[in-house]
Amino acid sequence: GEEPVQSGGGSVPAGGLMTLTCEVLKYAAGDNCVAWFRRNSGSAFEGVGGIFTESGDTYTGNSVQGRFSVSQDGAKKTVYLHMNILKPEDTAIYYCATSNCFVERGQAHATPSYWGQGTQVTVAS
């Protein structure tokens, strides 16, 4: 398969922390990053962060800045989303995706290619 394989997720109390894992199997032509997205029930996708594969530079979305971070292993095949000080509004299905990313005027843009299967994160108040 080409799609990343995600692991992690589940339920966590508010204020807690959780790390999601994304194992990258293949990048599409033009992909230069791995991006994380989430979708709340009834909402559109929201970008939460990403990492440029070669440089290791990362970005995080405004709503999670200071609480979430992204890292990758040395082989650049596994990407992590580290989530801290979780809030009930962080409850969502989280997806990773190999993507083409660029940053313009301080804003990151990601065009996804291969999507992970998604994993539910539930933050209990």
Short mmCIF file of C-alpha atoms in Angstrom, two decimals:
data_model
loop_
_atom_site.label_atom_id
_atom_site.label_comp_id
_atom_site.label_asym_id
_atom_site.label_seq_id
_atom_site.Cartn_x
_atom_site.Cartn_y
_atom_site.Cartn_z
CA GLY A 1 0.00 0.00 0.00
CA GLU A 2 0.90 3.63 -0.38
CA GLU A 3 -1.08 5.18 2.43
CA PRO A 4 0.59 6.03 5.72
CA VAL A 5 -0.30 3.85 8.68
CA GLN A 6 -1.39 5.69 11.80
CA SER A 7 -1.31 4.51 15.38
CA GLY A 8 -2.19 6.02 18.73
CA GLY A 9 -5.35 7.82 19.69
CA GLY A 10 -8.11 7.02 22.13
CA SER A 11 -9.47 8.84 25.14
CA VAL A 12 -7.55 11.22 27.39
CA PRO A 13 -8.65 13.58 30.16
CA ALA A 14 -8.51 17.32 29.61
CA GLY A 15 -5.07 18.67 30.38
CA GLY A 16 -3.46 15.41 29.38
CA LEU A 17 -1.08 14.55 26.58
CA MET A 18 -0.97 12.09 23.73
CA THR A 19 1.30 11.28 20.79
CA LEU A 20 0.03 10.07 17.43
CA THR A 21 2.28 8.16 15.04
CA CYS A 22 2.31 8.18 11.25
CA GLU A 23 4.40 5.58 9.45
CA VAL A 24 5.13 6.80 5.93
CA LEU A 25 5.32 4.09 3.29
CA LYS A 26 5.56 6.19 0.17
CA TYR A 27 5.66 9.79 -0.96
CA ALA A 28 3.93 10.93 -4.11
CA ALA A 29 5.88 12.94 -6.67
CA GLY A 30 6.07 16.50 -5.41
CA ASP A 31 5.54 15.64 -1.76
CA ASN A 32 7.98 17.40 0.52
CA CYS A 33 6.32 17.15 3.91
CA VAL A 34 3.99 15.21 6.15
CA ALA A 35 1.02 17.20 7.39
CA TRP A 36 -1.45 16.53 10.18
CA PHE A 37 -5.13 17.42 9.86
CA ARG A 38 -8.16 16.92 12.04
CA ARG A 39 -11.90 16.90 11.53
CA ASN A 40 -14.42 17.58 14.26
CA SER A 41 -17.93 16.16 13.88
CA GLY A 42 -19.70 18.36 11.37
CA SER A 43 -16.67 20.52 10.63
CA ALA A 44 -14.25 20.94 7.80
CA PHE A 45 -10.70 19.70 7.93
CA GLU A 46 -8.31 21.82 9.94
CA GLY A 47 -4.55 21.71 9.50
CA VAL A 48 -2.81 21.24 12.83
CA GLY A 49 0.83 20.96 11.84
CA GLY A 50 3.44 19.45 9.62
CA ILE A 51 7.10 18.75 9.03
CA PHE A 52 9.24 19.28 5.96
CA THR A 53 10.92 15.93 5.35
CA GLU A 54 14.37 17.09 4.27
CA SER A 55 14.94 20.10 6.50
CA GLY A 56 12.98 18.97 9.53
CA ASP A 57 11.37 22.42 9.73
CA THR A 58 7.94 22.27 11.32
CA TYR A 59 4.82 24.39 11.54
CA THR A 60 1.72 24.26 13.72
CA GLY A 61 -1.75 25.67 13.30
CA ASN A 62 -2.87 28.75 15.22
CA SER A 63 -5.40 26.88 17.34
CA VAL A 64 -2.81 24.44 18.65
CA GLN A 65 0.31 26.58 18.74
CA GLY A 66 2.28 26.14 21.92
CA ARG A 67 0.50 22.86 22.71
CA PHE A 68 1.13 20.63 19.68
CA SER A 69 4.40 19.86 17.94
CA VAL A 70 5.56 17.62 15.10
CA SER A 71 8.72 15.55 14.86
CA GLN A 72 10.13 12.74 12.75
CA ASP A 73 12.54 9.91 13.36
CA GLY A 74 16.06 9.89 11.98
CA ALA A 75 15.12 7.67 9.06
CA LYS A 76 12.37 10.17 8.15
CA LYS A 77 9.88 7.35 7.88
CA THR A 78 7.87 7.96 11.03
CA VAL A 79 6.28 11.26 11.93
CA TYR A 80 4.82 12.12 15.30
CA LEU A 81 2.18 14.58 16.46
CA HIS A 82 2.83 15.45 20.09
CA MET A 83 -0.25 16.89 21.75
CA ASN A 84 -0.09 18.54 25.18
CA ILE A 85 -2.56 20.36 27.42
CA LEU A 86 -5.39 18.73 25.51
CA LYS A 87 -8.77 20.42 25.55
CA PRO A 88 -12.25 19.01 24.83
CA GLU A 89 -12.29 21.04 21.61
CA ASP A 90 -9.32 19.00 20.40
CA THR A 91 -11.66 16.02 20.12
CA ALA A 92 -11.55 14.98 16.47
CA ILE A 93 -10.42 12.38 13.98
CA TYR A 94 -6.75 13.06 13.26
CA TYR A 95 -5.17 12.28 9.91
CA CYS A 96 -1.64 12.43 8.63
CA ALA A 97 -0.93 12.82 4.93
CA THR A 98 2.14 13.00 2.76
CA SER A 99 1.85 16.40 1.18
CA ASN A 100 3.35 19.20 -0.82
CA CYS A 101 3.79 22.06 1.62
CA PHE A 102 4.93 25.62 1.38
CA VAL A 103 4.94 28.60 3.69
CA GLU A 104 3.78 32.00 2.46
CA ARG A 105 3.70 35.12 4.64
CA GLY A 106 4.03 32.94 7.70
CA GLN A 107 1.10 30.74 6.75
CA ALA A 108 1.64 27.07 5.90
CA HIS A 109 -0.24 25.48 3.02
CA ALA A 110 -0.41 21.72 2.51
CA THR A 111 -1.75 19.82 -0.49
CA PRO A 112 -2.17 16.21 0.66
CA SER A 113 -1.44 13.13 -1.44
CA TYR A 114 -1.56 9.88 0.55
CA TRP A 115 -3.83 9.92 3.60
CA GLY A 116 -3.50 7.84 6.73
CA GLN A 117 -6.56 5.95 7.89
CA GLY A 118 -7.40 8.45 10.64
CA THR A 119 -7.53 7.95 14.36
CA GLN A 120 -10.07 9.19 16.90
CA VAL A 121 -8.88 11.35 19.78
CA THR A 122 -11.43 12.08 22.48
CA VAL A 123 -10.65 14.57 25.23
CA ALA A 124 -12.94 14.20 28.20
CA SER A 125 -13.83 17.35 30.11
#
